[in-house]
PDB file of C-alpha atoms in Angstrom:
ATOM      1  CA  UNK A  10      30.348 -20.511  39.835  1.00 36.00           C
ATOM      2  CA  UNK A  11      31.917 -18.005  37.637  1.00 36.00           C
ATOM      3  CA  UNK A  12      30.785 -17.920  33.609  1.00 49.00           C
ATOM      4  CA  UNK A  13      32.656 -18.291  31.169  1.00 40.00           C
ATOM      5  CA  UNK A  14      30.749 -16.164  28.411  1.00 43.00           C
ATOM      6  CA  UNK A  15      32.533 -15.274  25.281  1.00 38.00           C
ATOM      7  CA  UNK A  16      34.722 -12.057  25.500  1.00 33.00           C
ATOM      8  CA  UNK A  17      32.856  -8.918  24.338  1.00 33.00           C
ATOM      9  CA  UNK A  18      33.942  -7.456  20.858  1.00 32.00           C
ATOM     10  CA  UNK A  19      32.011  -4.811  19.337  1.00 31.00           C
ATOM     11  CA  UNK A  20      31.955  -3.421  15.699  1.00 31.00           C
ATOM     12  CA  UNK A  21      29.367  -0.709  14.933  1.00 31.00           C
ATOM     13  CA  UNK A  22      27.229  -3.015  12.000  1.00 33.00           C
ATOM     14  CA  UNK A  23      26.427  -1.266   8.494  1.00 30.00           C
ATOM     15  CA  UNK A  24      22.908  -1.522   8.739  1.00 32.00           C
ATOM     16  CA  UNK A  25      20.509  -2.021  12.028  1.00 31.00           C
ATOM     17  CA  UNK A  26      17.407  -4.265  10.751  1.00 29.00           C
ATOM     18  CA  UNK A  27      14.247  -4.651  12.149  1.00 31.00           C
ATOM     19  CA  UNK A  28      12.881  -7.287  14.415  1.00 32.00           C
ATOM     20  CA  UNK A  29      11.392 -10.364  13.289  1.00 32.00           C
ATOM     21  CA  UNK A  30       9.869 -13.552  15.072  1.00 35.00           C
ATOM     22  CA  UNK A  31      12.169 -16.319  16.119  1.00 38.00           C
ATOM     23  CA  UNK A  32      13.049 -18.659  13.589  1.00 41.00           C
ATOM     24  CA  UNK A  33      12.198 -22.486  13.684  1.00 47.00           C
ATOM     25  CA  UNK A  34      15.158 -24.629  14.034  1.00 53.00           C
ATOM     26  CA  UNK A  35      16.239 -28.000  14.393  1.00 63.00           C
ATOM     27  CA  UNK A  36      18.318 -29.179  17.663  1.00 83.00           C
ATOM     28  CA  UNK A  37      20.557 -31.782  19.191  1.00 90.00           C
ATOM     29  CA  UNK A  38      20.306 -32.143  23.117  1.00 94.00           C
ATOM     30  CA  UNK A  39      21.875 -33.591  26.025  1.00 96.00           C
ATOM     31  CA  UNK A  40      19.903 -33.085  29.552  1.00 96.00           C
ATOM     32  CA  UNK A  41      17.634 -29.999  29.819  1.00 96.00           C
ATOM     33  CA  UNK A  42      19.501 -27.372  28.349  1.00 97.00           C
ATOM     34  CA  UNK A  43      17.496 -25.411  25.780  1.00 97.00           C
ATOM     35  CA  UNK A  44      18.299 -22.930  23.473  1.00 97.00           C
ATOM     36  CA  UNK A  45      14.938 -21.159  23.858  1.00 96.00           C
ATOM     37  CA  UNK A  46      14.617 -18.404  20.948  1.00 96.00           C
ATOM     38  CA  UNK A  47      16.279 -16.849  18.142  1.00 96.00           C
ATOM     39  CA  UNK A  48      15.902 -14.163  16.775  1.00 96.00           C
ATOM     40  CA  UNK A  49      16.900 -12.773  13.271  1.00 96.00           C
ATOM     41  CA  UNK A  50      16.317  -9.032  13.285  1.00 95.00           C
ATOM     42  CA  UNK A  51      15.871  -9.614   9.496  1.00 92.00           C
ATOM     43  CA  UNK A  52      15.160 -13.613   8.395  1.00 91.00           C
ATOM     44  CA  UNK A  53      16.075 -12.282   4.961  1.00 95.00           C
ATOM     45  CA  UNK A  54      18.970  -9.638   3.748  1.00 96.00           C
ATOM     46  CA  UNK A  55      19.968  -8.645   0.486  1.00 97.00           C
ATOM     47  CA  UNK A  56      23.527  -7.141   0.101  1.00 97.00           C
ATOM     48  CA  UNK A  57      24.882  -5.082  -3.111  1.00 97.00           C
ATOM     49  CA  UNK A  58      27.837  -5.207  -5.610  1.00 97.00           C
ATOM     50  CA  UNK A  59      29.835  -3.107  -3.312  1.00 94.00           C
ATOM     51  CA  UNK A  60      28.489  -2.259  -0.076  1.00 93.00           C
ATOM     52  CA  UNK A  61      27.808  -4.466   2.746  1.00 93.00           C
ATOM     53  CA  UNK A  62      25.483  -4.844   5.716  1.00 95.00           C
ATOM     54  CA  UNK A  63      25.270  -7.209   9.166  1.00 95.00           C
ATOM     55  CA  UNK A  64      23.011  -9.440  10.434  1.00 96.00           C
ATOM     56  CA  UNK A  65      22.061  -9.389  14.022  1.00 97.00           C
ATOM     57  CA  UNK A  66      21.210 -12.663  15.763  1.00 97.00           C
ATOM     58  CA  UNK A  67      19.680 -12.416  19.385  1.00 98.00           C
ATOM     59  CA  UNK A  68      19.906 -15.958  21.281  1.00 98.00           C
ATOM     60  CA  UNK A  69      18.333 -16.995  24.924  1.00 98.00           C
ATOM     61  CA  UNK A  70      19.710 -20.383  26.483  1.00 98.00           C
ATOM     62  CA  UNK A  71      18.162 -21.458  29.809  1.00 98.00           C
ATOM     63  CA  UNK A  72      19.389 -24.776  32.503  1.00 98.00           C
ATOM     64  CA  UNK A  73      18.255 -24.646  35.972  1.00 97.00           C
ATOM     65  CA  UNK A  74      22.289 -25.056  36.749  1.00 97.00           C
ATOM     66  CA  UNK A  75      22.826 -21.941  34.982  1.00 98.00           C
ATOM     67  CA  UNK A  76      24.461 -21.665  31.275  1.00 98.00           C
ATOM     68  CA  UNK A  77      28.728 -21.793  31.639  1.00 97.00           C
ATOM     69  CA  UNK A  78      28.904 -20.486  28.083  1.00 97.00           C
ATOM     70  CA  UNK A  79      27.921 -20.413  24.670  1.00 97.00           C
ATOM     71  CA  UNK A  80      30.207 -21.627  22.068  1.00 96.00           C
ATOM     72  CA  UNK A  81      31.219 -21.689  18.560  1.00 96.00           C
ATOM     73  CA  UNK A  82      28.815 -18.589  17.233  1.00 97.00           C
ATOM     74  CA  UNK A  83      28.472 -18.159  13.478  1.00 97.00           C
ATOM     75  CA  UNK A  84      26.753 -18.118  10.246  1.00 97.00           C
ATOM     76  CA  UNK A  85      27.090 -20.584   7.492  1.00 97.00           C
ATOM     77  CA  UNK A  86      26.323 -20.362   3.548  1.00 97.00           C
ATOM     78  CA  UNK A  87      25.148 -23.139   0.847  1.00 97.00           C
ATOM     79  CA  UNK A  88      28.857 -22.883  -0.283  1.00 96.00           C
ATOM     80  CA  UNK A  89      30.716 -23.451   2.915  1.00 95.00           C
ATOM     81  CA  UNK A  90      31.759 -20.148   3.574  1.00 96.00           C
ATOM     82  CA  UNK A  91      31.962 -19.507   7.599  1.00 96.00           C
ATOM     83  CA  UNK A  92      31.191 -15.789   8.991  1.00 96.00           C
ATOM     84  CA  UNK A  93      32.128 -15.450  12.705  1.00 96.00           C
ATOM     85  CA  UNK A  94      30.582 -12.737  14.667  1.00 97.00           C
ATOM     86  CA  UNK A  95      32.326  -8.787  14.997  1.00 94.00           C
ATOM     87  CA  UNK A  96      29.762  -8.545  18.474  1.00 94.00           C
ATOM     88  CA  UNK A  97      29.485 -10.942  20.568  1.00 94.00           C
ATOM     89  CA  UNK A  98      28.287 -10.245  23.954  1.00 95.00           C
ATOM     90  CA  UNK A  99      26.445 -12.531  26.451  1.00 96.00           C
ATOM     91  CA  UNK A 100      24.949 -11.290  29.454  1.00 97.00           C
ATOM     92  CA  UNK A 101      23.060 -13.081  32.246  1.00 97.00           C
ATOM     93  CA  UNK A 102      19.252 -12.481  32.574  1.00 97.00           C
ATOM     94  CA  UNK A 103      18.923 -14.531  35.518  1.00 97.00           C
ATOM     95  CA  UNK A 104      20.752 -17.451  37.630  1.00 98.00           C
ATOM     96  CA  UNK A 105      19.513 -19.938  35.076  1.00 98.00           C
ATOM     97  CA  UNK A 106      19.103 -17.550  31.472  1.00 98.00           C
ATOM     98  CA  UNK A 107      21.682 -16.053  29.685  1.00 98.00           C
ATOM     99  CA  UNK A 108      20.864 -13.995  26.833  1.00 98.00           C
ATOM    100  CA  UNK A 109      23.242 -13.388  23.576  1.00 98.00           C
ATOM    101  CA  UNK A 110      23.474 -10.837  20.962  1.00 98.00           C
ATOM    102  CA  UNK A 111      25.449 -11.254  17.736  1.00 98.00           C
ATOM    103  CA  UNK A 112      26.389  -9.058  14.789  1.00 97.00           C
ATOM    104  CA  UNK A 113      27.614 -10.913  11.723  1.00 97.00           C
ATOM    105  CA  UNK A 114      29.273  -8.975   9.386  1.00 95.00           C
ATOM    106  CA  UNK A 115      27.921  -9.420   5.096  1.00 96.00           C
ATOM    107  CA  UNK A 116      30.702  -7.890   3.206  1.00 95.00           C
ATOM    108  CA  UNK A 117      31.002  -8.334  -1.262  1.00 95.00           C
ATOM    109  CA  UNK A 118      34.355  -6.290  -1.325  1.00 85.00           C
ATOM    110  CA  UNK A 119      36.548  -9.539  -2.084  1.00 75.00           C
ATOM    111  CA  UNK A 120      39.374  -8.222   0.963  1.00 78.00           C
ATOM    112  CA  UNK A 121      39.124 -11.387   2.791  1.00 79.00           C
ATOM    113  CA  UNK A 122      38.354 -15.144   3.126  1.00 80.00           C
ATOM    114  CA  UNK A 123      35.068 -13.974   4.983  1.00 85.00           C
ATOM    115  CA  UNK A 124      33.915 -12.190   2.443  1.00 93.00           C
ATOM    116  CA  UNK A 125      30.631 -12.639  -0.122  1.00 97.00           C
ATOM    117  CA  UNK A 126      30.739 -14.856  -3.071  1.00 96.00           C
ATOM    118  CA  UNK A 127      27.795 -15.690  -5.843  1.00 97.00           C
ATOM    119  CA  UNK A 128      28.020 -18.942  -4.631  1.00 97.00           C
ATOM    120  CA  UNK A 129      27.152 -17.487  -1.146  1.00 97.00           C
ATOM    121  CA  UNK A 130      23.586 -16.828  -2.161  1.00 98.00           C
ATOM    122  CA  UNK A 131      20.422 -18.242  -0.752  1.00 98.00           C
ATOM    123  CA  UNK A 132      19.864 -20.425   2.588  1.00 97.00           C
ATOM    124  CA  UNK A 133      22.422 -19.798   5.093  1.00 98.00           C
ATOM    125  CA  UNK A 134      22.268 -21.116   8.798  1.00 96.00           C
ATOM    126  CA  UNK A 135      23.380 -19.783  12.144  1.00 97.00           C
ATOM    127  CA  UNK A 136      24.912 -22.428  14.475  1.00 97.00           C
ATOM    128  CA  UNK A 137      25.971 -22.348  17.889  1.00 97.00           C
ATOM    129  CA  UNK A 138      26.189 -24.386  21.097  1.00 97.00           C
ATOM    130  CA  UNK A 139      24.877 -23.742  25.008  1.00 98.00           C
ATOM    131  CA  UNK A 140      27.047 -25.639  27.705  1.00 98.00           C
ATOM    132  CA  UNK A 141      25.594 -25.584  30.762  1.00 98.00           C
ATOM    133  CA  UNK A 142      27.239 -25.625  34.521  1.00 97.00           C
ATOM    134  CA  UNK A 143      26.331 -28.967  34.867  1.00 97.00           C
ATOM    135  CA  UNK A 144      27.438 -30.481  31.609  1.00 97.00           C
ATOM    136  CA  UNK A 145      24.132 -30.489  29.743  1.00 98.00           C
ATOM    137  CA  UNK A 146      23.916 -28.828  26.821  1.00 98.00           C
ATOM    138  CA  UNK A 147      21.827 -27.730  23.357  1.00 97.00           C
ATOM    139  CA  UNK A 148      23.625 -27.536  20.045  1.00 97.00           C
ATOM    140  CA  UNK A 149      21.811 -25.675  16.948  1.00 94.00           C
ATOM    141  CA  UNK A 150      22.036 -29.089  14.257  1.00 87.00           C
ATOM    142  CA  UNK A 151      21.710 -28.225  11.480  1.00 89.00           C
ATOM    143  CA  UNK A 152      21.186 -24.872  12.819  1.00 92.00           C
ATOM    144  CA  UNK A 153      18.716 -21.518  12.901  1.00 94.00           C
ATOM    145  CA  UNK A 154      17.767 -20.308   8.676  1.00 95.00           C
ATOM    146  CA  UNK A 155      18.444 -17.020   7.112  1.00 96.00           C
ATOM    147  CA  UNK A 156      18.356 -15.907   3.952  1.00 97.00           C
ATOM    148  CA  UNK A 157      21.034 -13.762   2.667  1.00 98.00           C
ATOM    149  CA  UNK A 158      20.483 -12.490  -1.043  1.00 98.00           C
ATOM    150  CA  UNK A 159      22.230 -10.878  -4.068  1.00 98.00           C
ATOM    151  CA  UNK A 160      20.392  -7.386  -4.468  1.00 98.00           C
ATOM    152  CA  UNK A 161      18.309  -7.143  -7.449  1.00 98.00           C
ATOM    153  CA  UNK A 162      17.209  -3.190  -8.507  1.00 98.00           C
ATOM    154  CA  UNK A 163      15.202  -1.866 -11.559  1.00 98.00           C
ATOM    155  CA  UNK A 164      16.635   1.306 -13.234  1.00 97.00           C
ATOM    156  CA  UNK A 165      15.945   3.895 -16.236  1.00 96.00           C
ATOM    157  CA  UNK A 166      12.059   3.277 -15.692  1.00 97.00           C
ATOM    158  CA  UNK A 167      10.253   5.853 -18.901  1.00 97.00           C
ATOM    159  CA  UNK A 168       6.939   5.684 -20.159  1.00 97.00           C
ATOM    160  CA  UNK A 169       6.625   7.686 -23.477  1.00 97.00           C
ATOM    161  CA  UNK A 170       5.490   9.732 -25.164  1.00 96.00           C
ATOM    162  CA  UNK A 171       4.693  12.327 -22.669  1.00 93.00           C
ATOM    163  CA  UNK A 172       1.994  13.701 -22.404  1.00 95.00           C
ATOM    164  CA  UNK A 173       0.206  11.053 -24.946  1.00 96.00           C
ATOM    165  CA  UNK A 174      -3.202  10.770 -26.426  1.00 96.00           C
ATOM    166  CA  UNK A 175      -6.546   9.278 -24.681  1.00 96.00           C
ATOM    167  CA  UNK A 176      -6.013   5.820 -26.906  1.00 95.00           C
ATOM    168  CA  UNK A 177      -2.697   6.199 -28.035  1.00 96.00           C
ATOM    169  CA  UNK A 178       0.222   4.049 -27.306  1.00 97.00           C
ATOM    170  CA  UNK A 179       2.627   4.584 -24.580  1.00 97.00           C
ATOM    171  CA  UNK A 180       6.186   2.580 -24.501  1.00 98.00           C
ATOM    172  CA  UNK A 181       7.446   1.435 -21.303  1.00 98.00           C
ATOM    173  CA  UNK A 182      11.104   0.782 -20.787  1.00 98.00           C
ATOM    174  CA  UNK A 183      13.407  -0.295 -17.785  1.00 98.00           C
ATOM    175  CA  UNK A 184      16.286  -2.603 -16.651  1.00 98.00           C
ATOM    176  CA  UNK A 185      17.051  -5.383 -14.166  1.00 98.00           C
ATOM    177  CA  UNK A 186      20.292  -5.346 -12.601  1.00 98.00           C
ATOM    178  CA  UNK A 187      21.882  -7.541 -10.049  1.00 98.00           C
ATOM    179  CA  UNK A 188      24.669  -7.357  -7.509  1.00 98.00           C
ATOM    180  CA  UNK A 189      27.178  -9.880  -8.585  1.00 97.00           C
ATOM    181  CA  UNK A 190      29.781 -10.570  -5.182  1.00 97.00           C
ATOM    182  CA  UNK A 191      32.474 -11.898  -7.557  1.00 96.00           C
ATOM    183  CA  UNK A 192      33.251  -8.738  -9.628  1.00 95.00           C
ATOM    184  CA  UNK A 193      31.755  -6.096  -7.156  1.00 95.00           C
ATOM    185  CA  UNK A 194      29.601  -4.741  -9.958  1.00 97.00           C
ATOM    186  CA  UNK A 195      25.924  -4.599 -11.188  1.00 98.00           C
ATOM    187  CA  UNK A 196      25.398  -7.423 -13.718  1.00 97.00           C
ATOM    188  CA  UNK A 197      22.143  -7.465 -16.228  1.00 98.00           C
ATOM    189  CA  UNK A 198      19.592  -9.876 -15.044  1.00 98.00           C
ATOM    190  CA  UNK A 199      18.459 -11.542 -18.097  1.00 98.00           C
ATOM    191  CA  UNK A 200      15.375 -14.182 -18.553  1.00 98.00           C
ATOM    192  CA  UNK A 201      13.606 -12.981 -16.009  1.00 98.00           C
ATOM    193  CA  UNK A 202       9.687 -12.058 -15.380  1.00 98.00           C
ATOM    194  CA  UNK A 203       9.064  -8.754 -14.358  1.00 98.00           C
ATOM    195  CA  UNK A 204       5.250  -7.356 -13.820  1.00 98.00           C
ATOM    196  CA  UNK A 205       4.459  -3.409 -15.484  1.00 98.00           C
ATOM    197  CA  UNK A 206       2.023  -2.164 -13.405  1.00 98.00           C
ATOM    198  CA  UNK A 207      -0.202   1.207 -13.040  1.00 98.00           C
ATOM    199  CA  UNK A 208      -1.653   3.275 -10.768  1.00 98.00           C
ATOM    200  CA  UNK A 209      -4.441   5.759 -11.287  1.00 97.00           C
ATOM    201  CA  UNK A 210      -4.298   9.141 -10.399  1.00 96.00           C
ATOM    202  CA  UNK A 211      -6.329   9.624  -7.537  1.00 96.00           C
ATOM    203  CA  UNK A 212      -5.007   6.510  -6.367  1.00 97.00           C
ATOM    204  CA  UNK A 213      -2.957   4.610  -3.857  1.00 96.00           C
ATOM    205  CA  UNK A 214      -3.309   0.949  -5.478  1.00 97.00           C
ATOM    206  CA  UNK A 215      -0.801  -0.268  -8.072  1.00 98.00           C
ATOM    207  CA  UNK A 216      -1.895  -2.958 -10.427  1.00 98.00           C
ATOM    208  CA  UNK A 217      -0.003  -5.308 -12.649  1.00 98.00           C
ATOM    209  CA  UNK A 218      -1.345  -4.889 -16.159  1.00 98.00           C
ATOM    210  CA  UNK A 219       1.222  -7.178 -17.750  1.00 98.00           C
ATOM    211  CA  UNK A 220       4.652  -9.547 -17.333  1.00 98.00           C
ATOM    212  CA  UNK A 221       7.560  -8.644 -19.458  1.00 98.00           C
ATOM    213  CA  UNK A 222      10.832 -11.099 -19.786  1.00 98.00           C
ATOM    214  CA  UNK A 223      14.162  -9.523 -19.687  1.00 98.00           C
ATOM    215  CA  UNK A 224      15.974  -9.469 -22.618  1.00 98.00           C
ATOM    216  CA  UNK A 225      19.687 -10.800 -22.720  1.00 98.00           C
ATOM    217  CA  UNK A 226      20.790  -6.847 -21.420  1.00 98.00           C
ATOM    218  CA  UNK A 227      18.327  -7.294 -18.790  1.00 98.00           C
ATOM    219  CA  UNK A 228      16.108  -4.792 -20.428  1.00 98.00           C
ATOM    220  CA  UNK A 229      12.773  -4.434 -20.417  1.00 98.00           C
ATOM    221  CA  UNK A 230      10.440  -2.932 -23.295  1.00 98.00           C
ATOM    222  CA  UNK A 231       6.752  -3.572 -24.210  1.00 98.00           C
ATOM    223  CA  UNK A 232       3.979  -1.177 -25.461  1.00 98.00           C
ATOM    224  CA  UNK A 233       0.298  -0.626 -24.155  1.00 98.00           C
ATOM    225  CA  UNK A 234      -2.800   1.666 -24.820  1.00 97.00           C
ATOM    226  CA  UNK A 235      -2.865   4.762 -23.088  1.00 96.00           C
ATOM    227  CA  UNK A 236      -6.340   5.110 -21.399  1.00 95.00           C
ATOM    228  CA  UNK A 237      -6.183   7.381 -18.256  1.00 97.00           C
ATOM    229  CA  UNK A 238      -3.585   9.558 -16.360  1.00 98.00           C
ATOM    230  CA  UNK A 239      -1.358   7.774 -14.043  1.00 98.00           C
ATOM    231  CA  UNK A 240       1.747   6.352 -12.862  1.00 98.00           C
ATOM    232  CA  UNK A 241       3.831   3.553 -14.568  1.00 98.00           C
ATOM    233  CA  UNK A 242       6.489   1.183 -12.778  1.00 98.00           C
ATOM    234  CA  UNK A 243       8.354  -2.635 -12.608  1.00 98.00           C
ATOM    235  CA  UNK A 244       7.785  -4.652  -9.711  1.00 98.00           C
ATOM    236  CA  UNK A 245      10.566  -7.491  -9.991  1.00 98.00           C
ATOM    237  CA  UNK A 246       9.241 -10.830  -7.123  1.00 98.00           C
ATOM    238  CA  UNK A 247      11.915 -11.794  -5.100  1.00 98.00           C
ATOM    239  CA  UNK A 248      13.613 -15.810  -6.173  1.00 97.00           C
ATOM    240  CA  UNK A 249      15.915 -17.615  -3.703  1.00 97.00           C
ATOM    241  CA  UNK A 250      19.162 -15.677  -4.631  1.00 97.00           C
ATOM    242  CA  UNK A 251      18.069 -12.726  -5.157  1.00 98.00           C
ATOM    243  CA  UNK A 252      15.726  -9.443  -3.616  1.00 98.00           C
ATOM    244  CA  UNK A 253      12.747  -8.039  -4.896  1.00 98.00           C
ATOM    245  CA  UNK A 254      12.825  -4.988  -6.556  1.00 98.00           C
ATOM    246  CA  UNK A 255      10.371  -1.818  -7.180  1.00 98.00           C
ATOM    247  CA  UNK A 256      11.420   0.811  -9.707  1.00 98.00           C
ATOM    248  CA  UNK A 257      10.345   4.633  -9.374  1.00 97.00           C
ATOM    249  CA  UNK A 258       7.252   5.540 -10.994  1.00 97.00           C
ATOM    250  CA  UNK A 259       6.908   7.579 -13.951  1.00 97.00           C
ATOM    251  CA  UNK A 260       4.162   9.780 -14.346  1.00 97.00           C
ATOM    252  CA  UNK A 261       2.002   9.980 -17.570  1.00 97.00           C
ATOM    253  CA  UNK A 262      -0.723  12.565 -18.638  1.00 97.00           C
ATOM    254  CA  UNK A 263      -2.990  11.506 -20.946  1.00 97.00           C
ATOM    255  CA  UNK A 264      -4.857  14.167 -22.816  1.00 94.00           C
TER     256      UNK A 264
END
């Protein structure tokens, strides 16, 4: 019997992630039809003010008919919003597997109804359906997660005086910014707790020696004793809208 896979349309994606394990899902099922694995190459992307990325999604279906198609491929946010894929190509591992591969395009730049809102943030879910020859089939209900999240980034890192005194106090600035997908520009990320943390020369371990709370500029400023020579830097933990974020180091002699 001939299949009826989904046309092949391909769009060279922003970014190629890494591989990841399959992610857990939830199904509906008629017959033996089974949507067998699927894979995220990254369970959880962050996207900036301006620039966007993709998603790839990898998907095996197996019936011992042999899969007629797979239908209705896309991505879903917390707010509604729909992606559909720019790649979507099916090809037939055997007379009973067909295996799918799926680039889903993450865009902030406001052009279309596709694209990125704040609202988009957090859990998103990729959904689609396996039909096989003989009518079975295996729909994704409430579908595969993903996380797709507003980039967070820690700037204008400075530890001063430099050099400073064995004993002597050293003040240690920086700034929280995150990607806001309604304005396509960096916003301050106030409130939040971000962990100073050294590293000894000599080194390769970075320890947190205190939390600091953004101010209302998304600033950061505290002051601590100066004991030994070493690196300073912010280590923001990531939250369910937004990434992580590590800023450079600054180095500090102490005499």
């Amino acid at each position: 019997m001939r299949k009826h896979y989904a046309a092949v349309v391909t769009v060279a994606p922003l970014v190629v992630l890494a591989a990841v394990a399959p992610a857990a899902h939830a199904d509906t099922t008629v017959g033996d039809t089974r949507i067998t694995s699927i894979t995220f190459a990254k369970a959880t992307t962050g996207v900036g003010a301006t620039l966007g990325t993709s998603v790839s999604v990898t998907l095996t279906a197996t019936d011992d008919s042999g899969i007629d198609s797979v239908i209705g491929p896309k991505v879903m946010g917390p707010d509604g919003l729909v992606i559909r894929p720019t790649r979507n190509e099916c090809t037939a591992q055997s007379a009973t597997t067909v295996q799918c591969v799926y680039s889903f395009p993450l865009s902030p730049d406001g052009t279309d109804g596709q694209d990125l809102r704040n609202s988009s943030a957090g859990a998103w879910r990729f959904k689609a359906k396996a039909v096989a020859d003989d009518g079975d089939s295996h729909h994704l209900s409430p579908g595969a997660p993903l996380s797709v999240k507003r980039h967070a980034k820690l700037v204008d890192t400075q530890a001063t005086p430099e050099p400073v005194d064995k004993g002597g106090k050293l003040t240690v600035t920086g700034w929280l910014r995150r990607a806001n997908w309604d304005t396509n520009v960096w916003d301050d990320y106030a409130g939040k707790s971000v962990a100073l943390q050294f590293r000894k020369s000599g080194t390769d371990t970075f320890n947190t020696v205190k939390t600091v709370t953004t101010d209302s500029a998304g600033k950061l400023r505290t002051t601590v004793t100066a004991n030994t020579t070493g690196t300073w830097r912010w280590r923001f933990t990531a939250n369910t809208i937004a990434t992580g974020a590590t800023s450079q180091g600054d180095r500090v002699v102490v005499r």
